[in-house]
């Protein structure tokens, strides 16, 4: 019984004990990196959405067709109207 108690105590103490900050610092040191929280609220918008749809010489570009299409299973989202409105 004493053996199980000691093993249980050793297991419980080895499972916790560290806080988030010390864990992050340890990762930074081990991997030679710097942890910085990046907040990019537009990260879900791909670069194609920022493409100018009309060149200076009048050539039309429409990268919207790759994402904004009629939905087919399992993606039932139909947002083809966004191609014309250039609204994201």
PDB file of N, CA and C in Angstrom:
ATOM      1  N   UNK A   1       0.823  -1.193   0.000  1.00  0.00           N
ATOM      2  CA  UNK A   1       0.000   0.000   0.000  1.00  0.00           C
ATOM      3  C   UNK A   1       0.865   1.254   0.000  1.00  0.00           C
ATOM      4  N   UNK A   2       1.911   1.202   0.796  1.00  0.00           N
ATOM      5  CA  UNK A   2       2.815   2.348   0.878  1.00  0.00           C
ATOM      6  C   UNK A   2       3.485   2.599  -0.477  1.00  0.00           C
ATOM      7  N   UNK A   3       3.793   1.512  -1.176  1.00  0.00           N
ATOM      8  CA  UNK A   3       4.438   1.607  -2.487  1.00  0.00           C
ATOM      9  C   UNK A   3       3.515   2.316  -3.482  1.00  0.00           C
ATOM     10  N   UNK A   4       2.232   1.949  -3.487  1.00  0.00           N
ATOM     11  CA  UNK A   4       1.269   2.573  -4.394  1.00  0.00           C
ATOM     12  C   UNK A   4       1.046   4.043  -4.063  1.00  0.00           C
ATOM     13  N   UNK A   5       1.060   4.354  -2.788  1.00  0.00           N
ATOM     14  CA  UNK A   5       0.891   5.736  -2.365  1.00  0.00           C
ATOM     15  C   UNK A   5       2.055   6.594  -2.844  1.00  0.00           C
ATOM     16  N   UNK A   6       3.260   6.082  -2.710  1.00  0.00           N
ATOM     17  CA  UNK A   6       4.435   6.821  -3.168  1.00  0.00           C
ATOM     18  C   UNK A   6       4.440   6.975  -4.688  1.00  0.00           C
ATOM     19  N   UNK A   7       4.078   5.913  -5.399  1.00  0.00           N
ATOM     20  CA  UNK A   7       4.014   5.991  -6.858  1.00  0.00           C
ATOM     21  C   UNK A   7       2.945   6.976  -7.314  1.00  0.00           C
ATOM     22  N   UNK A   8       1.801   6.965  -6.657  1.00  0.00           N
ATOM     23  CA  UNK A   8       0.727   7.900  -7.001  1.00  0.00           C
ATOM     24  C   UNK A   8       1.149   9.333  -6.744  1.00  0.00           C
ATOM     25  N   UNK A   9       1.798   9.560  -5.626  1.00  0.00           N
ATOM     26  CA  UNK A   9       2.262  10.900  -5.289  1.00  0.00           C
ATOM     27  C   UNK A   9       3.305  11.384  -6.295  1.00  0.00           C
ATOM     28  N   UNK A  10       4.215  10.512  -6.680  1.00  0.00           N
ATOM     29  CA  UNK A  10       5.234  10.874  -7.667  1.00  0.00           C
ATOM     30  C   UNK A  10       4.600  11.180  -9.015  1.00  0.00           C
ATOM     31  N   UNK A  11       3.603  10.413  -9.389  1.00  0.00           N
ATOM     32  CA  UNK A  11       2.925  10.640 -10.669  1.00  0.00           C
ATOM     33  C   UNK A  11       2.183  11.970 -10.676  1.00  0.00           C
ATOM     34  N   UNK A  12       1.467  12.254  -9.621  1.00  0.00           N
ATOM     35  CA  UNK A  12       0.678  13.490  -9.542  1.00  0.00           C
ATOM     36  C   UNK A  12       1.581  14.717  -9.554  1.00  0.00           C
ATOM     37  N   UNK A  13       2.679  14.680  -8.850  1.00  0.00           N
ATOM     38  CA  UNK A  13       3.568  15.845  -8.808  1.00  0.00           C
ATOM     39  C   UNK A  13       4.298  16.045 -10.128  1.00  0.00           C
ATOM     40  N   UNK A  14       4.507  14.984 -10.886  1.00  0.00           N
ATOM     41  CA  UNK A  14       5.201  15.140 -12.166  1.00  0.00           C
ATOM     42  C   UNK A  14       4.280  15.621 -13.271  1.00  0.00           C
ATOM     43  N   UNK A  15       2.975  15.542 -13.084  1.00  0.00           N
ATOM     44  CA  UNK A  15       2.023  15.938 -14.122  1.00  0.00           C
ATOM     45  C   UNK A  15       1.810  17.444 -14.200  1.00  0.00           C
ATOM     46  N   UNK A  16       1.998  18.151 -13.156  1.00  0.00           N
ATOM     47  CA  UNK A  16       1.702  19.580 -13.174  1.00  0.00           C
ATOM     48  C   UNK A  16       2.892  20.370 -12.706  1.00  0.00           C
ATOM     49  N   UNK A  17       2.601  21.516 -12.153  1.00  0.00           N
ATOM     50  CA  UNK A  17       3.653  22.284 -11.532  1.00  0.00           C
ATOM     51  C   UNK A  17       4.184  23.429 -12.362  1.00  0.00           C
ATOM     52  N   UNK A  18       4.018  23.410 -13.668  1.00  0.00           N
ATOM     53  CA  UNK A  18       4.553  24.482 -14.497  1.00  0.00           C
ATOM     54  C   UNK A  18       3.470  25.432 -14.938  1.00  0.00           C
ATOM     55  N   UNK A  19       3.826  26.679 -15.061  1.00  0.00           N
ATOM     56  CA  UNK A  19       2.855  27.632 -15.571  1.00  0.00           C
ATOM     57  C   UNK A  19       3.124  27.895 -17.046  1.00  0.00           C
ATOM     58  N   UNK A  20       2.225  28.594 -17.682  1.00  0.00           N
ATOM     59  CA  UNK A  20       2.295  28.825 -19.122  1.00  0.00           C
ATOM     60  C   UNK A  20       3.528  29.633 -19.506  1.00  0.00           C
ATOM     61  N   UNK A  21       3.847  30.655 -18.714  1.00  0.00           N
ATOM     62  CA  UNK A  21       4.976  31.523 -19.047  1.00  0.00           C
ATOM     63  C   UNK A  21       6.302  30.766 -19.027  1.00  0.00           C
ATOM     64  N   UNK A  22       6.481  29.927 -18.015  1.00  0.00           N
ATOM     65  CA  UNK A  22       7.732  29.170 -17.946  1.00  0.00           C
ATOM     66  C   UNK A  22       7.812  28.142 -19.066  1.00  0.00           C
ATOM     67  N   UNK A  23       6.680  27.581 -19.445  1.00  0.00           N
ATOM     68  CA  UNK A  23       6.657  26.628 -20.553  1.00  0.00           C
ATOM     69  C   UNK A  23       7.038  27.313 -21.864  1.00  0.00           C
ATOM     70  N   UNK A  24       6.501  28.514 -22.096  1.00  0.00           N
ATOM     71  CA  UNK A  24       6.806  29.256 -23.320  1.00  0.00           C
ATOM     72  C   UNK A  24       8.279  29.643 -23.353  1.00  0.00           C
ATOM     73  N   UNK A  25       8.815  30.104 -22.226  1.00  0.00           N
ATOM     74  CA  UNK A  25      10.234  30.469 -22.174  1.00  0.00           C
ATOM     75  C   UNK A  25      11.118  29.260 -22.439  1.00  0.00           C
ATOM     76  N   UNK A  26      10.717  28.116 -21.924  1.00  0.00           N
ATOM     77  CA  UNK A  26      11.484  26.894 -22.162  1.00  0.00           C
ATOM     78  C   UNK A  26      11.472  26.536 -23.649  1.00  0.00           C
ATOM     79  N   UNK A  27      10.317  26.657 -24.290  1.00  0.00           N
ATOM     80  CA  UNK A  27      10.237  26.388 -25.727  1.00  0.00           C
ATOM     81  C   UNK A  27      11.086  27.363 -26.526  1.00  0.00           C
ATOM     82  N   UNK A  28      11.058  28.632 -26.147  1.00  0.00           N
ATOM     83  CA  UNK A  28      11.860  29.639 -26.844  1.00  0.00           C
ATOM     84  C   UNK A  28      13.341  29.308 -26.765  1.00  0.00           C
ATOM     85  N   UNK A  29      13.794  28.915 -25.595  1.00  0.00           N
ATOM     86  CA  UNK A  29      15.210  28.605 -25.413  1.00  0.00           C
ATOM     87  C   UNK A  29      15.610  27.337 -26.153  1.00  0.00           C
ATOM     88  N   UNK A  30      14.793  26.309 -26.079  1.00  0.00           N
ATOM     89  CA  UNK A  30      15.124  25.036 -26.724  1.00  0.00           C
ATOM     90  C   UNK A  30      15.143  25.144 -28.242  1.00  0.00           C
ATOM     91  N   UNK A  31      14.235  25.949 -28.803  1.00  0.00           N
ATOM     92  CA  UNK A  31      14.079  26.010 -30.254  1.00  0.00           C
ATOM     93  C   UNK A  31      14.647  27.273 -30.882  1.00  0.00           C
ATOM     94  N   UNK A  32      15.261  28.129 -30.060  1.00  0.00           N
ATOM     95  CA  UNK A  32      15.842  29.375 -30.540  1.00  0.00           C
ATOM     96  C   UNK A  32      14.818  30.201 -31.320  1.00  0.00           C
ATOM     97  N   UNK A  33      13.650  30.389 -30.706  1.00  0.00           N
ATOM     98  CA  UNK A  33      12.577  31.162 -31.322  1.00  0.00           C
ATOM     99  C   UNK A  33      12.076  32.206 -30.339  1.00  0.00           C
ATOM    100  N   UNK A  34      11.247  33.094 -30.832  1.00  0.00           N
ATOM    101  CA  UNK A  34      10.622  34.099 -29.984  1.00  0.00           C
ATOM    102  C   UNK A  34       9.116  33.972 -30.126  1.00  0.00           C
ATOM    103  N   UNK A  35       8.435  33.859 -29.005  1.00  0.00           N
ATOM    104  CA  UNK A  35       6.984  33.723 -29.008  1.00  0.00           C
ATOM    105  C   UNK A  35       6.353  35.099 -28.999  1.00  0.00           C
ATOM    106  N   UNK A  36       5.549  35.380 -30.003  1.00  0.00           N
ATOM    107  CA  UNK A  36       4.815  36.638 -30.079  1.00  0.00           C
ATOM    108  C   UNK A  36       3.390  36.318 -30.480  1.00  0.00           C
ATOM    109  N   UNK A  37       2.440  36.873 -29.762  1.00  0.00           N
ATOM    110  CA  UNK A  37       1.042  36.661 -30.109  1.00  0.00           C
ATOM    111  C   UNK A  37       0.690  37.598 -31.258  1.00  0.00           C
ATOM    112  N   UNK A  38       0.244  37.025 -32.354  1.00  0.00           N
ATOM    113  CA  UNK A  38      -0.129  37.800 -33.528  1.00  0.00           C
ATOM    114  C   UNK A  38      -1.643  37.807 -33.633  1.00  0.00           C
ATOM    115  N   UNK A  39      -2.198  38.985 -33.746  1.00  0.00           N
ATOM    116  CA  UNK A  39      -3.642  39.100 -33.899  1.00  0.00           C
ATOM    117  C   UNK A  39      -3.936  39.659 -35.284  1.00  0.00           C
ATOM    118  N   UNK A  40      -4.379  38.795 -36.164  1.00  0.00           N
ATOM    119  CA  UNK A  40      -4.713  39.181 -37.525  1.00  0.00           C
ATOM    120  C   UNK A  40      -6.166  38.799 -37.751  1.00  0.00           C
ATOM    121  N   UNK A  41      -7.027  39.780 -37.647  1.00  0.00           N
ATOM    122  CA  UNK A  41      -8.456  39.494 -37.737  1.00  0.00           C
ATOM    123  C   UNK A  41      -8.913  39.209 -39.168  1.00  0.00           C
ATOM    124  N   UNK A  42      -8.081  39.467 -40.153  1.00  0.00           N
ATOM    125  CA  UNK A  42      -8.440  39.182 -41.537  1.00  0.00           C
ATOM    126  C   UNK A  42      -7.686  38.004 -42.106  1.00  0.00           C
ATOM    127  N   UNK A  43      -7.182  37.141 -41.249  1.00  0.00           N
ATOM    128  CA  UNK A  43      -6.351  36.025 -41.712  1.00  0.00           C
ATOM    129  C   UNK A  43      -7.118  35.037 -42.579  1.00  0.00           C
ATOM    130  N   UNK A  44      -8.413  34.971 -42.422  1.00  0.00           N
ATOM    131  CA  UNK A  44      -9.195  34.011 -43.205  1.00  0.00           C
ATOM    132  C   UNK A  44      -9.426  34.491 -44.634  1.00  0.00           C
ATOM    133  N   UNK A  45      -9.104  35.738 -44.930  1.00  0.00           N
ATOM    134  CA  UNK A  45      -9.293  36.277 -46.278  1.00  0.00           C
ATOM    135  C   UNK A  45      -8.026  36.007 -47.082  1.00  0.00           C
ATOM    136  N   UNK A  46      -8.109  35.216 -48.161  1.00  0.00           N
ATOM    137  CA  UNK A  46      -6.919  34.882 -48.941  1.00  0.00           C
ATOM    138  C   UNK A  46      -6.440  36.072 -49.773  1.00  0.00           C
ATOM    139  N   UNK A  47      -5.189  36.055 -50.210  1.00  0.00           N
ATOM    140  CA  UNK A  47      -4.632  37.165 -50.983  1.00  0.00           C
ATOM    141  C   UNK A  47      -5.390  37.445 -52.280  1.00  0.00           C
ATOM    142  N   UNK A  48      -6.023  36.434 -52.857  1.00  0.00           N
ATOM    143  CA  UNK A  48      -6.757  36.637 -54.101  1.00  0.00           C
ATOM    144  C   UNK A  48      -7.853  37.680 -53.943  1.00  0.00           C
ATOM    145  N   UNK A  49      -8.387  37.818 -52.743  1.00  0.00           N
ATOM    146  CA  UNK A  49      -9.470  38.776 -52.518  1.00  0.00           C
ATOM    147  C   UNK A  49      -8.997  40.220 -52.635  1.00  0.00           C
ATOM    148  N   UNK A  50      -7.702  40.443 -52.525  1.00  0.00           N
ATOM    149  CA  UNK A  50      -7.174  41.803 -52.614  1.00  0.00           C
ATOM    150  C   UNK A  50      -6.685  42.142 -54.016  1.00  0.00           C
ATOM    151  N   UNK A  51      -6.884  41.239 -54.962  1.00  0.00           N
ATOM    152  CA  UNK A  51      -6.470  41.483 -56.340  1.00  0.00           C
ATOM    153  C   UNK A  51      -7.354  42.542 -56.970  1.00  0.00           C
ATOM    154  N   UNK A  52      -6.723  43.481 -57.663  1.00  0.00           N
ATOM    155  CA  UNK A  52      -7.516  44.476 -58.387  1.00  0.00           C
ATOM    156  C   UNK A  52      -8.203  43.766 -59.546  1.00  0.00           C
ATOM    157  N   UNK A  53      -9.482  44.018 -59.690  1.00  0.00           N
ATOM    158  CA  UNK A  53     -10.238  43.310 -60.722  1.00  0.00           C
ATOM    159  C   UNK A  53     -10.113  43.963 -62.087  1.00  0.00           C
ATOM    160  N   UNK A  54      -9.568  45.162 -62.138  1.00  0.00           N
ATOM    161  CA  UNK A  54      -9.416  45.874 -63.411  1.00  0.00           C
ATOM    162  C   UNK A  54      -8.021  46.474 -63.477  1.00  0.00           C
ATOM    163  N   UNK A  55      -7.255  46.079 -64.517  1.00  0.00           N
ATOM    164  CA  UNK A  55      -5.915  46.624 -64.724  1.00  0.00           C
ATOM    165  C   UNK A  55      -5.978  48.036 -65.272  1.00  0.00           C
ATOM    166  N   UNK A  56      -4.815  48.678 -65.326  1.00  0.00           N
ATOM    167  CA  UNK A  56      -4.744  50.033 -65.885  1.00  0.00           C
ATOM    168  C   UNK A  56      -5.046  50.036 -67.383  1.00  0.00           C
ATOM    169  N   UNK A  57      -4.801  48.916 -68.060  1.00  0.00           N
ATOM    170  CA  UNK A  57      -5.101  48.844 -69.498  1.00  0.00           C
ATOM    171  C   UNK A  57      -6.503  48.306 -69.768  1.00  0.00           C
ATOM    172  N   UNK A  58      -7.294  48.070 -68.716  1.00  0.00           N
ATOM    173  CA  UNK A  58      -8.677  47.645 -68.891  1.00  0.00           C
ATOM    174  C   UNK A  58      -8.905  46.151 -68.852  1.00  0.00           C
ATOM    175  N   UNK A  59      -7.845  45.366 -68.649  1.00  0.00           N
ATOM    176  CA  UNK A  59      -7.992  43.920 -68.571  1.00  0.00           C
ATOM    177  C   UNK A  59      -8.685  43.543 -67.261  1.00  0.00           C
ATOM    178  N   UNK A  60      -9.687  42.673 -67.376  1.00  0.00           N
ATOM    179  CA  UNK A  60     -10.459  42.257 -66.209  1.00  0.00           C
ATOM    180  C   UNK A  60      -9.877  40.968 -65.640  1.00  0.00           C
ATOM    181  N   UNK A  61      -9.727  40.942 -64.326  1.00  0.00           N
ATOM    182  CA  UNK A  61      -9.273  39.748 -63.616  1.00  0.00           C
ATOM    183  C   UNK A  61     -10.340  39.380 -62.601  1.00  0.00           C
ATOM    184  N   UNK A  62     -10.658  38.092 -62.509  1.00  0.00           N
ATOM    185  CA  UNK A  62     -11.672  37.647 -61.563  1.00  0.00           C
ATOM    186  C   UNK A  62     -11.172  36.420 -60.800  1.00  0.00           C
ATOM    187  N   UNK A  63     -10.345  36.624 -59.763  1.00  0.00           N
ATOM    188  CA  UNK A  63      -9.919  35.472 -58.970  1.00  0.00           C
ATOM    189  C   UNK A  63     -11.014  34.979 -58.032  1.00  0.00           C
ATOM    190  N   UNK A  64     -12.110  35.726 -57.939  1.00  0.00           N
ATOM    191  CA  UNK A  64     -13.191  35.378 -57.002  1.00  0.00           C
ATOM    192  C   UNK A  64     -13.852  34.047 -57.353  1.00  0.00           C
ATOM    193  N   UNK A  65     -13.795  33.661 -58.622  1.00  0.00           N
ATOM    194  CA  UNK A  65     -14.502  32.452 -59.046  1.00  0.00           C
ATOM    195  C   UNK A  65     -13.970  31.199 -58.364  1.00  0.00           C
ATOM    196  N   UNK A  66     -12.742  31.241 -57.870  1.00  0.00           N
ATOM    197  CA  UNK A  66     -12.175  30.041 -57.253  1.00  0.00           C
ATOM    198  C   UNK A  66     -12.831  29.701 -55.928  1.00  0.00           C
ATOM    199  N   UNK A  67     -13.260  30.712 -55.189  1.00  0.00           N
ATOM    200  CA  UNK A  67     -13.885  30.463 -53.879  1.00  0.00           C
ATOM    201  C   UNK A  67     -15.387  30.700 -53.894  1.00  0.00           C
ATOM    202  N   UNK A  68     -15.808  31.780 -54.509  1.00  0.00           N
ATOM    203  CA  UNK A  68     -17.216  32.179 -54.456  1.00  0.00           C
ATOM    204  C   UNK A  68     -17.971  31.548 -55.618  1.00  0.00           C
ATOM    205  N   UNK A  69     -18.469  30.347 -55.382  1.00  0.00           N
ATOM    206  CA  UNK A  69     -19.160  29.565 -56.404  1.00  0.00           C
ATOM    207  C   UNK A  69     -20.461  29.030 -55.832  1.00  0.00           C
ATOM    208  N   UNK A  70     -21.192  28.331 -56.682  1.00  0.00           N
ATOM    209  CA  UNK A  70     -22.395  27.661 -56.190  1.00  0.00           C
ATOM    210  C   UNK A  70     -21.964  26.486 -55.333  1.00  0.00           C
ATOM    211  N   UNK A  71     -22.581  26.391 -54.190  1.00  0.00           N
ATOM    212  CA  UNK A  71     -22.193  25.347 -53.251  1.00  0.00           C
ATOM    213  C   UNK A  71     -22.603  23.961 -53.701  1.00  0.00           C
ATOM    214  N   UNK A  72     -21.699  23.021 -53.525  1.00  0.00           N
ATOM    215  CA  UNK A  72     -21.991  21.614 -53.780  1.00  0.00           C
ATOM    216  C   UNK A  72     -21.649  20.838 -52.511  1.00  0.00           C
ATOM    217  N   UNK A  73     -22.313  19.732 -52.293  1.00  0.00           N
ATOM    218  CA  UNK A  73     -22.055  18.973 -51.072  1.00  0.00           C
ATOM    219  C   UNK A  73     -20.575  18.605 -50.956  1.00  0.00           C
ATOM    220  N   UNK A  74     -19.977  18.686 -49.809  1.00  0.00           N
ATOM    221  CA  UNK A  74     -20.546  19.013 -48.507  1.00  0.00           C
ATOM    222  C   UNK A  74     -20.561  20.511 -48.218  1.00  0.00           C
ATOM    223  N   UNK A  75     -20.112  21.363 -49.159  1.00  0.00           N
ATOM    224  CA  UNK A  75     -20.107  22.810 -48.944  1.00  0.00           C
ATOM    225  C   UNK A  75     -21.329  23.398 -49.625  1.00  0.00           C
ATOM    226  N   UNK A  76     -22.363  23.688 -48.865  1.00  0.00           N
ATOM    227  CA  UNK A  76     -23.615  24.165 -49.433  1.00  0.00           C
ATOM    228  C   UNK A  76     -23.696  25.688 -49.495  1.00  0.00           C
ATOM    229  N   UNK A  77     -22.613  26.370 -49.224  1.00  0.00           N
ATOM    230  CA  UNK A  77     -22.611  27.825 -49.214  1.00  0.00           C
ATOM    231  C   UNK A  77     -22.662  28.342 -50.649  1.00  0.00           C
ATOM    232  N   UNK A  78     -23.633  29.170 -50.958  1.00  0.00           N
ATOM    233  CA  UNK A  78     -23.735  29.757 -52.291  1.00  0.00           C
ATOM    234  C   UNK A  78     -23.536  31.256 -52.154  1.00  0.00           C
ATOM    235  N   UNK A  79     -22.355  31.729 -52.518  1.00  0.00           N
ATOM    236  CA  UNK A  79     -22.075  33.152 -52.416  1.00  0.00           C
ATOM    237  C   UNK A  79     -21.534  33.709 -53.739  1.00  0.00           C
ATOM    238  N   UNK A  80     -22.133  33.255 -54.832  1.00  0.00           N
ATOM    239  CA  UNK A  80     -21.708  33.744 -56.143  1.00  0.00           C
ATOM    240  C   UNK A  80     -21.963  35.230 -56.306  1.00  0.00           C
ATOM    241  N   UNK A  81     -22.912  35.780 -55.555  1.00  0.00           N
ATOM    242  CA  UNK A  81     -23.198  37.209 -55.650  1.00  0.00           C
ATOM    243  C   UNK A  81     -22.011  38.063 -55.207  1.00  0.00           C
ATOM    244  N   UNK A  82     -21.105  37.508 -54.416  1.00  0.00           N
ATOM    245  CA  UNK A  82     -19.946  38.269 -53.966  1.00  0.00           C
ATOM    246  C   UNK A  82     -18.958  38.536 -55.092  1.00  0.00           C
ATOM    247  N   UNK A  83     -19.010  37.751 -56.167  1.00  0.00           N
ATOM    248  CA  UNK A  83     -18.123  37.993 -57.299  1.00  0.00           C
ATOM    249  C   UNK A  83     -18.399  39.349 -57.933  1.00  0.00           C
ATOM    250  N   UNK A  84     -19.650  39.704 -58.028  1.00  0.00           N
ATOM    251  CA  UNK A  84     -20.011  40.972 -58.662  1.00  0.00           C
ATOM    252  C   UNK A  84     -19.905  42.154 -57.710  1.00  0.00           C
ATOM    253  N   UNK A  85     -20.182  41.940 -56.448  1.00  0.00           N
ATOM    254  CA  UNK A  85     -20.216  43.067 -55.515  1.00  0.00           C
ATOM    255  C   UNK A  85     -18.841  43.430 -54.974  1.00  0.00           C
ATOM    256  N   UNK A  86     -17.852  42.550 -55.124  1.00  0.00           N
ATOM    257  CA  UNK A  86     -16.503  42.773 -54.596  1.00  0.00           C
ATOM    258  C   UNK A  86     -16.609  43.182 -53.136  1.00  0.00           C
ATOM    259  N   UNK A  87     -17.395  42.407 -52.387  1.00  0.00           N
ATOM    260  CA  UNK A  87     -17.719  42.724 -51.008  1.00  0.00           C
ATOM    261  C   UNK A  87     -17.249  41.589 -50.107  1.00  0.00           C
ATOM    262  N   UNK A  88     -16.227  41.853 -49.320  1.00  0.00           N
ATOM    263  CA  UNK A  88     -15.739  40.824 -48.397  1.00  0.00           C
ATOM    264  C   UNK A  88     -15.494  41.400 -47.032  1.00  0.00           C
TER     265      UNK A  88
END
